[in-house]
PDB file of C-alpha atoms in Angstrom:
ATOM      1  CA  MET A 320       0.000   0.000   0.000  1.00 64.00           C
ATOM      2  CA  LEU A 321       1.015   3.586  -0.444  1.00 74.00           C
ATOM      3  CA  ALA A 322       2.333   5.374   2.608  1.00 79.00           C
ATOM      4  CA  LEU A 323      -0.608   7.776   2.583  1.00 83.00           C
ATOM      5  CA  ASP A 324      -3.106   4.902   2.555  1.00 83.00           C
ATOM      6  CA  VAL A 325      -1.294   3.204   5.426  1.00 86.00           C
ATOM      7  CA  ALA A 326      -1.444   6.474   7.386  1.00 87.00           C
ATOM      8  CA  ALA A 327      -5.170   6.825   6.635  1.00 88.00           C
ATOM      9  CA  TYR A 328      -5.939   3.340   7.988  1.00 88.00           C
ATOM     10  CA  ALA A 329      -3.768   3.947  11.076  1.00 88.00           C
ATOM     11  CA  SER A 330      -5.076   7.454  11.776  1.00 89.00           C
ATOM     12  CA  PRO A 331      -6.907   8.137  15.064  1.00 91.00           C
ATOM     13  CA  TRP A 332      -9.623   9.710  12.899  1.00 89.00           C
ATOM     14  CA  ARG A 333     -10.060   6.491  10.899  1.00 86.00           C
ATOM     15  CA  ARG A 334     -13.387   5.673  12.603  1.00 85.00           C
ATOM     16  CA  ARG A 335     -14.799   9.149  12.212  1.00 88.00           C
ATOM     17  CA  HIS A 336     -17.500   9.696   9.608  1.00 88.00           C
ATOM     18  CA  PRO A 337     -16.080  10.986   6.295  1.00 88.00           C
ATOM     19  CA  VAL A 338     -18.510  13.916   6.424  1.00 90.00           C
ATOM     20  CA  GLU A 339     -16.783  15.253   9.537  1.00 91.00           C
ATOM     21  CA  LYS A 340     -13.357  15.194   7.893  1.00 92.00           C
ATOM     22  CA  ALA A 341     -14.706  16.488   4.585  1.00 92.00           C
ATOM     23  CA  LEU A 342     -16.293  19.484   6.332  1.00 93.00           C
ATOM     24  CA  LEU A 343     -12.997  20.323   8.025  1.00 93.00           C
ATOM     25  CA  ALA A 344     -10.733  19.792   5.007  1.00 93.00           C
ATOM     26  CA  LEU A 345     -13.025  21.309   2.378  1.00 93.00           C
ATOM     27  CA  GLY A 346     -13.971  24.173   4.704  1.00 94.00           C
ATOM     28  CA  LEU A 347     -10.294  25.046   5.136  1.00 94.00           C
ATOM     29  CA  LEU A 348      -9.819  24.653   1.396  1.00 93.00           C
ATOM     30  CA  GLY A 349     -12.628  27.143   0.788  1.00 94.00           C
ATOM     31  CA  CYS A 350     -10.985  29.556   3.223  1.00 92.00           C
ATOM     32  CA  ALA A 351      -7.660  29.188   1.373  1.00 91.00           C
ATOM     33  CA  LEU A 352      -9.355  30.084  -1.908  1.00 90.00           C
ATOM     34  CA  LEU A 353     -11.703  32.843  -0.743  1.00 91.00           C
ATOM     35  CA  LEU A 354      -9.785  34.690   1.964  1.00 90.00           C
ATOM     36  CA  PRO A 355      -7.050  37.225   1.120  1.00 88.00           C
ATOM     37  CA  PRO A 356      -3.953  35.224   0.188  1.00 84.00           C
ATOM     38  CA  TRP A 357      -1.825  36.948   2.795  1.00 81.00           C
ATOM     39  CA  PRO A 358      -2.220  36.168   5.613  1.00 87.00           C
ATOM     40  CA  GLY A 359      -5.154  33.878   4.746  1.00 88.00           C
ATOM     41  CA  ALA A 360      -3.006  31.188   3.123  1.00 90.00           C
ATOM     42  CA  LEU A 361      -0.607  31.253   6.068  1.00 92.00           C
ATOM     43  CA  VAL A 362      -3.399  30.934   8.658  1.00 93.00           C
ATOM     44  CA  VAL A 363      -5.134  28.135   6.756  1.00 94.00           C
ATOM     45  CA  GLY A 364      -1.868  26.287   6.105  1.00 93.00           C
ATOM     46  CA  LEU A 365      -0.835  26.456   9.751  1.00 94.00           C
ATOM     47  CA  THR A 366      -4.280  25.291  10.883  1.00 94.00           C
ATOM     48  CA  ALA A 367      -4.227  22.310   8.528  1.00 94.00           C
ATOM     49  CA  ALA A 368      -0.649  21.439   9.495  1.00 94.00           C
ATOM     50  CA  VAL A 369      -1.472  21.571  13.217  1.00 94.00           C
ATOM     51  CA  ALA A 370      -4.517  19.349  12.663  1.00 93.00           C
ATOM     52  CA  LEU A 371      -2.439  16.890  10.644  1.00 91.00           C
ATOM     53  CA  LEU A 372       0.450  16.658  13.090  1.00 93.00           C
ATOM     54  CA  GLY A 373      -1.704  16.999  16.210  1.00 91.00           C
ATOM     55  CA  PRO A 374      -5.119  15.297  16.410  1.00 90.00           C
ATOM     56  CA  ALA A 375      -4.604  13.348  13.168  1.00 90.00           C
ATOM     57  CA  ALA A 376      -1.174  12.151  14.442  1.00 89.00           C
ATOM     58  CA  LEU A 377       0.502  12.100  11.029  1.00 90.00           C
ATOM     59  CA  PRO A 378       4.270  11.635  11.508  1.00 91.00           C
ATOM     60  CA  PRO A 379       6.194  14.773  10.414  1.00 91.00           C
ATOM     61  CA  ARG A 380       8.571  12.697   8.302  1.00 92.00           C
ATOM     62  CA  LEU A 381       5.642  11.192   6.402  1.00 91.00           C
ATOM     63  CA  LEU A 382       4.103  14.648   5.870  1.00 91.00           C
ATOM     64  CA  VAL A 383       7.359  15.839   4.310  1.00 92.00           C
ATOM     65  CA  ARG A 384       7.560  12.694   2.200  1.00 91.00           C
ATOM     66  CA  VAL A 385       4.062  12.960   0.711  1.00 89.00           C
ATOM     67  CA  ALA A 386       4.176  16.745   0.279  1.00 90.00           C
ATOM     68  CA  ARG A 387       7.601  17.162  -1.304  1.00 91.00           C
ATOM     69  CA  THR A 388       6.600  16.142  -4.842  1.00 90.00           C
ATOM     70  CA  PRO A 389       3.507  18.423  -5.030  1.00 91.00           C
ATOM     71  CA  LEU A 390       5.582  21.227  -3.504  1.00 93.00           C
ATOM     72  CA  LEU A 391       8.137  20.736  -6.261  1.00 93.00           C
ATOM     73  CA  PHE A 392       5.385  21.125  -8.853  1.00 92.00           C
ATOM     74  CA  ILE A 393       4.153  24.288  -7.105  1.00 92.00           C
ATOM     75  CA  LEU A 394       7.681  25.708  -7.074  1.00 91.00           C
ATOM     76  CA  THR A 395       8.370  24.961 -10.723  1.00 91.00           C
ATOM     77  CA  GLY A 396       4.928  26.260 -11.689  1.00 90.00           C
ATOM     78  CA  SER A 397       5.581  29.587  -9.941  1.00 89.00           C
ATOM     79  CA  VAL A 398       8.954  30.232 -11.555  1.00 87.00           C
ATOM     80  CA  PRO A 399       7.549  31.195 -15.018  1.00 86.00           C
ATOM     81  CA  MET A 400       5.592  34.020 -13.351  1.00 86.00           C
ATOM     82  CA  LEU A 401       8.882  35.672 -12.413  1.00 86.00           C
ATOM     83  CA  VAL A 402      10.108  36.100 -15.969  1.00 84.00           C
ATOM     84  CA  ALA A 403       8.766  37.897 -19.028  1.00 82.00           C
ATOM     85  CA  VAL A 404       9.444  37.428 -22.721  1.00 79.00           C
ATOM     86  CA  SER A 405      10.185  40.788 -24.381  1.00 75.00           C
ATOM     87  CA  GLY A 406      11.078  39.550 -27.822  1.00 71.00           C
ATOM     88  CA  PRO A 407      11.706  36.427 -29.829  1.00 70.00           C
ATOM     89  CA  THR A 408      14.822  35.610 -27.788  1.00 74.00           C
ATOM     90  CA  GLN A 409      14.745  38.025 -24.827  1.00 78.00           C
ATOM     91  CA  VAL A 410      13.789  36.681 -21.422  1.00 77.00           C
ATOM     92  CA  ARG A 411      14.025  39.086 -18.508  1.00 80.00           C
ATOM     93  CA  TRP A 412      13.366  39.152 -14.797  1.00 80.00           C
ATOM     94  CA  ALA A 413       9.802  40.406 -14.094  1.00 79.00           C
ATOM     95  CA  PRO A 414       9.561  41.839 -10.570  1.00 80.00           C
ATOM     96  CA  GLU A 415       5.872  42.650 -11.144  1.00 81.00           C
ATOM     97  CA  GLY A 416       5.186  38.916 -11.219  1.00 83.00           C
ATOM     98  CA  LEU A 417       6.589  38.319  -7.753  1.00 88.00           C
ATOM     99  CA  ALA A 418       3.281  39.127  -6.025  1.00 88.00           C
ATOM    100  CA  THR A 419       1.357  36.830  -8.377  1.00 89.00           C
ATOM    101  CA  ALA A 420       3.839  34.009  -7.882  1.00 90.00           C
ATOM    102  CA  ALA A 421       3.769  34.388  -4.086  1.00 90.00           C
ATOM    103  CA  THR A 422      -0.039  34.487  -4.047  1.00 91.00           C
ATOM    104  CA  THR A 423      -0.340  31.415  -6.253  1.00 91.00           C
ATOM    105  CA  ALA A 424       2.275  29.469  -4.305  1.00 92.00           C
ATOM    106  CA  GLY A 425       0.747  30.424  -0.956  1.00 91.00           C
ATOM    107  CA  ARG A 426      -2.774  29.384  -1.937  1.00 92.00           C
ATOM    108  CA  ALA A 427      -1.497  26.171  -3.531  1.00 93.00           C
ATOM    109  CA  CYS A 428       0.532  25.177  -0.456  1.00 93.00           C
ATOM    110  CA  ALA A 429      -2.424  25.834   1.842  1.00 93.00           C
ATOM    111  CA  ALA A 430      -4.753  23.874  -0.450  1.00 94.00           C
ATOM    112  CA  LEU A 431      -2.268  21.007  -0.547  1.00 93.00           C
ATOM    113  CA  LEU A 432      -2.221  20.743   3.244  1.00 94.00           C
ATOM    114  CA  CYS A 433      -6.048  20.803   3.326  1.00 93.00           C
ATOM    115  CA  LEU A 434      -6.274  17.940   0.842  1.00 92.00           C
ATOM    116  CA  LEU A 435      -3.614  15.972   2.706  1.00 93.00           C
ATOM    117  CA  LEU A 436      -5.658  16.454   5.877  1.00 93.00           C
ATOM    118  CA  PHE A 437      -8.521  14.552   4.256  1.00 92.00           C
ATOM    119  CA  ALA A 438      -6.422  11.991   2.368  1.00 90.00           C
ATOM    120  CA  ALA A 439      -4.270  11.105   5.390  1.00 91.00           C
ATOM    121  CA  THR A 440      -7.295  10.426   7.613  1.00 91.00           C
ATOM    122  CA  THR A 441      -9.875   8.915   5.251  1.00 89.00           C
ATOM    123  CA  PRO A 442      -9.293   5.692   3.255  1.00 86.00           C
ATOM    124  CA  LEU A 443     -10.763   5.745  -0.234  1.00 83.00           C
ATOM    125  CA  ALA A 444     -12.760   2.611   0.600  1.00 80.00           C
ATOM    126  CA  ASP A 445     -14.782   4.707   3.089  1.00 82.00           C
ATOM    127  CA  VAL A 446     -15.527   7.430   0.551  1.00 83.00           C
ATOM    128  CA  LEU A 447     -16.568   5.622  -2.638  1.00 80.00           C
ATOM    129  CA  PRO A 448     -19.679   3.799  -1.310  1.00 78.00           C
ATOM    130  CA  ARG A 449     -20.942   7.026   0.261  1.00 80.00           C
ATOM    131  CA  LEU A 450     -20.380   8.975  -2.954  1.00 80.00           C
ATOM    132  CA  GLN A 451     -22.686   6.514  -4.696  1.00 77.00           C
ATOM    133  CA  ARG A 452     -25.353   7.151  -2.079  1.00 77.00           C
ATOM    134  CA  LEU A 453     -24.989  10.898  -2.713  1.00 79.00           C
ATOM    135  CA  GLY A 454     -25.904  10.389  -6.365  1.00 79.00           C
ATOM    136  CA  VAL A 455     -22.541   9.924  -8.064  1.00 79.00           C
ATOM    137  CA  PRO A 456     -23.079   7.448 -10.948  1.00 80.00           C
ATOM    138  CA  SER A 457     -22.131   3.923  -9.995  1.00 78.00           C
ATOM    139  CA  ALA A 458     -20.024   3.596 -13.152  1.00 78.00           C
ATOM    140  CA  VAL A 459     -17.741   6.356 -11.854  1.00 81.00           C
ATOM    141  CA  THR A 460     -17.327   4.878  -8.379  1.00 81.00           C
ATOM    142  CA  GLU A 461     -16.876   1.340  -9.729  1.00 80.00           C
ATOM    143  CA  VAL A 462     -14.142   2.394 -12.153  1.00 81.00           C
ATOM    144  CA  ALA A 463     -12.431   4.407  -9.399  1.00 82.00           C
ATOM    145  CA  ALA A 464     -12.578   1.426  -7.022  1.00 81.00           C
ATOM    146  CA  LEU A 465     -11.183  -0.986  -9.624  1.00 80.00           C
ATOM    147  CA  ILE A 466      -8.361   1.399 -10.552  1.00 82.00           C
ATOM    148  CA  TYR A 467      -7.592   1.909  -6.871  1.00 82.00           C
ATOM    149  CA  ARG A 468      -7.335  -1.849  -6.273  1.00 80.00           C
ATOM    150  CA  MET A 469      -5.346  -2.481  -9.440  1.00 82.00           C
ATOM    151  CA  LEU A 470      -2.884   0.276  -8.584  1.00 82.00           C
ATOM    152  CA  PHE A 471      -1.421  -1.672  -5.680  1.00 81.00           C
ATOM    153  CA  LEU A 472      -1.120  -4.860  -7.749  1.00 81.00           C
ATOM    154  CA  LEU A 473       0.716  -2.957 -10.461  1.00 84.00           C
ATOM    155  CA  LEU A 474       3.055  -1.402  -7.900  1.00 84.00           C
ATOM    156  CA  GLU A 475       3.830  -4.891  -6.608  1.00 84.00           C
ATOM    157  CA  SER A 476       4.525  -6.011 -10.179  1.00 85.00           C
ATOM    158  CA  VAL A 477       6.879  -3.073 -10.744  1.00 87.00           C
ATOM    159  CA  HIS A 478       8.715  -3.885  -7.512  1.00 87.00           C
ATOM    160  CA  ALA A 479       9.017  -7.605  -8.383  1.00 88.00           C
ATOM    161  CA  VAL A 480      10.242  -6.936 -11.933  1.00 87.00           C
ATOM    162  CA  ARG A 481      12.744  -4.357 -10.688  1.00 88.00           C
ATOM    163  CA  GLN A 482      14.119  -6.737  -8.071  1.00 90.00           C
ATOM    164  CA  ALA A 483      14.544  -9.489 -10.681  1.00 89.00           C
ATOM    165  CA  GLN A 484      16.322  -7.096 -13.048  1.00 88.00           C
ATOM    166  CA  ALA A 485      18.582  -5.788 -10.279  1.00 88.00           C
ATOM    167  CA  ALA A 486      19.514  -9.373  -9.327  1.00 89.00           C
ATOM    168  CA  ARG A 487      20.657  -9.865 -12.938  1.00 86.00           C
ATOM    169  CA  LEU A 488      22.759  -6.642 -12.792  1.00 85.00           C
ATOM    170  CA  GLY A 489      20.223  -4.843 -14.946  1.00 83.00           C
ATOM    171  CA  TYR A 490      21.038  -1.435 -13.467  1.00 85.00           C
ATOM    172  CA  ARG A 491      24.835  -1.649 -13.508  1.00 84.00           C
ATOM    173  CA  THR A 492      25.361   0.902 -16.300  1.00 86.00           C
ATOM    174  CA  TRP A 493      23.311   3.640 -17.965  1.00 88.00           C
ATOM    175  CA  ALA A 494      22.794   1.493 -21.051  1.00 88.00           C
ATOM    176  CA  SER A 495      21.627  -1.501 -19.044  1.00 87.00           C
ATOM    177  CA  THR A 496      19.402   0.791 -16.950  1.00 89.00           C
ATOM    178  CA  TYR A 497      17.632   2.078 -20.065  1.00 89.00           C
ATOM    179  CA  ARG A 498      17.175  -1.474 -21.343  1.00 89.00           C
ATOM    180  CA  SER A 499      15.834  -2.600 -17.965  1.00 88.00           C
ATOM    181  CA  LEU A 500      13.383   0.303 -17.761  1.00 89.00           C
ATOM    182  CA  ALA A 501      12.076  -0.460 -21.246  1.00 90.00           C
ATOM    183  CA  GLY A 502      11.707  -4.125 -20.348  1.00 89.00           C
ATOM    184  CA  GLN A 503      10.031  -3.192 -17.095  1.00 88.00           C
ATOM    185  CA  ALA A 504       7.437  -1.052 -18.886  1.00 89.00           C
ATOM    186  CA  GLY A 505       6.667  -3.896 -21.296  1.00 89.00           C
ATOM    187  CA  ALA A 506       6.417  -6.511 -18.566  1.00 87.00           C
ATOM    188  CA  VAL A 507       4.135  -4.352 -16.437  1.00 85.00           C
ATOM    189  CA  PHE A 508       1.887  -3.592 -19.425  1.00 87.00           C
ATOM    190  CA  VAL A 509       1.518  -7.306 -20.203  1.00 88.00           C
ATOM    191  CA  ARG A 510       0.779  -8.086 -16.553  1.00 85.00           C
ATOM    192  CA  ALA A 511      -1.784  -5.265 -16.329  1.00 84.00           C
ATOM    193  CA  PHE A 512      -3.521  -6.430 -19.514  1.00 86.00           C
ATOM    194  CA  SER A 513      -3.614 -10.030 -18.303  1.00 88.00           C
ATOM    195  CA  LEU A 514      -4.836  -8.983 -14.864  1.00 84.00           C
ATOM    196  CA  ALA A 515      -7.618  -6.827 -16.345  1.00 83.00           C
ATOM    197  CA  ARG A 516      -8.792  -9.702 -18.528  1.00 87.00           C
ATOM    198  CA  ARG A 517      -8.846 -12.114 -15.595  1.00 88.00           C
ATOM    199  CA  TRP A 518     -10.781  -9.605 -13.502  1.00 82.00           C
ATOM    200  CA  GLU A 519     -13.319  -9.159 -16.269  1.00 83.00           C
ATOM    201  CA  GLU A 520     -13.778 -12.922 -16.600  1.00 87.00           C
ATOM    202  CA  GLY A 521     -14.036 -13.375 -12.850  1.00 85.00           C
ATOM    203  CA  LEU A 522     -16.641 -10.628 -12.493  1.00 80.00           C
ATOM    204  CA  ALA A 523     -18.636 -12.016 -15.412  1.00 83.00           C
ATOM    205  CA  LEU A 524     -18.654 -15.512 -13.841  1.00 85.00           C
ATOM    206  CA  ARG A 525     -19.987 -13.989 -10.602  1.00 80.00           C
ATOM    207  CA  GLY A 526     -22.870 -12.324 -12.419  1.00 78.00           C
ATOM    208  CA  TYR A 527     -21.498  -8.784 -12.369  1.00 74.00           C
ATOM    209  CA  THR A 528     -24.234  -6.382 -13.467  1.00 71.00           C
ATOM    210  CA  GLY A 529     -22.371  -3.084 -13.188  1.00 67.00           C
ATOM    211  CA  SER A 530     -22.388  -2.663  -9.424  1.00 68.00           C
ATOM    212  CA  LEU A 531     -20.292  -4.290  -6.709  1.00 68.00           C
ATOM    213  CA  ALA A 532     -21.991  -4.859  -3.373  1.00 69.00           C
ATOM    214  CA  VAL A 533     -19.751  -3.316  -0.709  1.00 67.00           C
ATOM    215  CA  ARG A 534     -20.614  -3.488   2.958  1.00 69.00           C
ATOM    216  CA  THR A 535     -19.785  -0.305   4.845  1.00 70.00           C
ATOM    217  CA  GLU A 536     -19.845   0.278   8.561  1.00 72.00           C
ATOM    218  CA  VAL A 537     -22.813   2.355   9.693  1.00 74.00           C
ATOM    219  CA  ARG A 538     -21.639   5.462  11.494  1.00 76.00           C
ATOM    220  CA  GLN A 539     -23.232   8.724  12.488  1.00 83.00           C
ATOM    221  CA  PRO A 540     -21.451  12.065  12.246  1.00 85.00           C
ATOM    222  CA  SER A 541     -20.444  13.466  15.592  1.00 88.00           C
ATOM    223  CA  ALA A 542     -22.380  16.642  16.369  1.00 92.00           C
ATOM    224  CA  ALA A 543     -19.620  17.821  18.706  1.00 92.00           C
ATOM    225  CA  PHE A 544     -16.960  17.378  16.016  1.00 92.00           C
ATOM    226  CA  LEU A 545     -19.082  19.281  13.476  1.00 94.00           C
ATOM    227  CA  VAL A 546     -19.673  22.135  15.915  1.00 94.00           C
ATOM    228  CA  VAL A 547     -15.963  22.385  16.749  1.00 94.00           C
ATOM    229  CA  THR A 548     -15.164  22.360  13.021  1.00 94.00           C
ATOM    230  CA  VAL A 549     -17.562  25.222  12.315  1.00 95.00           C
ATOM    231  CA  LEU A 550     -16.106  27.210  15.223  1.00 95.00           C
ATOM    232  CA  LEU A 551     -12.582  26.529  13.954  1.00 94.00           C
ATOM    233  CA  LEU A 552     -13.471  27.732  10.460  1.00 94.00           C
ATOM    234  CA  ALA A 553     -15.046  30.862  11.925  1.00 95.00           C
ATOM    235  CA  ALA A 554     -11.887  31.445  13.979  1.00 94.00           C
ATOM    236  CA  VAL A 555      -9.742  31.120  10.841  1.00 94.00           C
ATOM    237  CA  VAL A 556     -11.867  33.712   9.029  1.00 94.00           C
ATOM    238  CA  LEU A 557     -11.873  36.055  12.030  1.00 94.00           C
ATOM    239  CA  ALA A 558      -8.102  35.754  12.581  1.00 93.00           C
ATOM    240  CA  THR A 559      -7.434  36.479   8.911  1.00 91.00           C
ATOM    241  CA  ARG A 560      -9.677  39.550   8.945  1.00 90.00           C
ATOM    242  CA  MET A 561      -8.025  40.855  12.114  1.00 90.00           C
ATOM    243  CA  LEU A 562      -4.533  40.384  10.659  1.00 87.00           C
ATOM    244  CA  VAL A 563      -5.606  42.201   7.493  1.00 86.00           C
ATOM    245  CA  VAL A 564      -6.935  45.140   9.536  1.00 85.00           C
ATOM    246  CA  LEU A 565      -3.839  45.254  11.767  1.00 81.00           C
ATOM    247  CA  GLY A 566      -1.518  44.964   8.765  1.00 70.00           C
TER     248      GLY A 566
END
């Protein structure tokens, strides 16, 4: 399993109703998008980080591990805002784009922490059946569930093929590394195709009619948690407004 999925199943909030966590994460996400970027993004980001590392008990090392790749995309996506093209071959530093880049990066970082707050506390298996009850077409949830399950099998295949290639010194030189990567892509494609066909045959033999029956645990949202969440969101908005006035 992916590290984020393992964290979601081990989270102290694992047994909480997804609606509670969705209200908190999506409410903070709305604040990150609607409030003034500075200091709104900072307040929202700190709130989400404290919730992740505090009540949600996500290890700091894991937070850094799962956030570093999206942060790299945010950083590289902000760099083009700092330059301007004046002619066919002239690229210059654009100080007027610094505010736009900072605003975009700040909102994106805050939004990333909000989404991680939901993903690190809520397994996908808890969300998909409830989305179907909310009216999302079953075809969408079924395809998402099948892709989610197949993803881990493909990752295991990639790991097994890579180990076999490494045991045969397949990564000793750059040339052998390229050959091994090409062979790995082909082997994984064949395995994925074969696995998909076997799944289709297995589902057809079990009388699959377009919907998988999944049993979910019946839970009720905690009124206390929802009230605290609403108060926290109001505090975030109030703190941002006060900092704007004082600034």
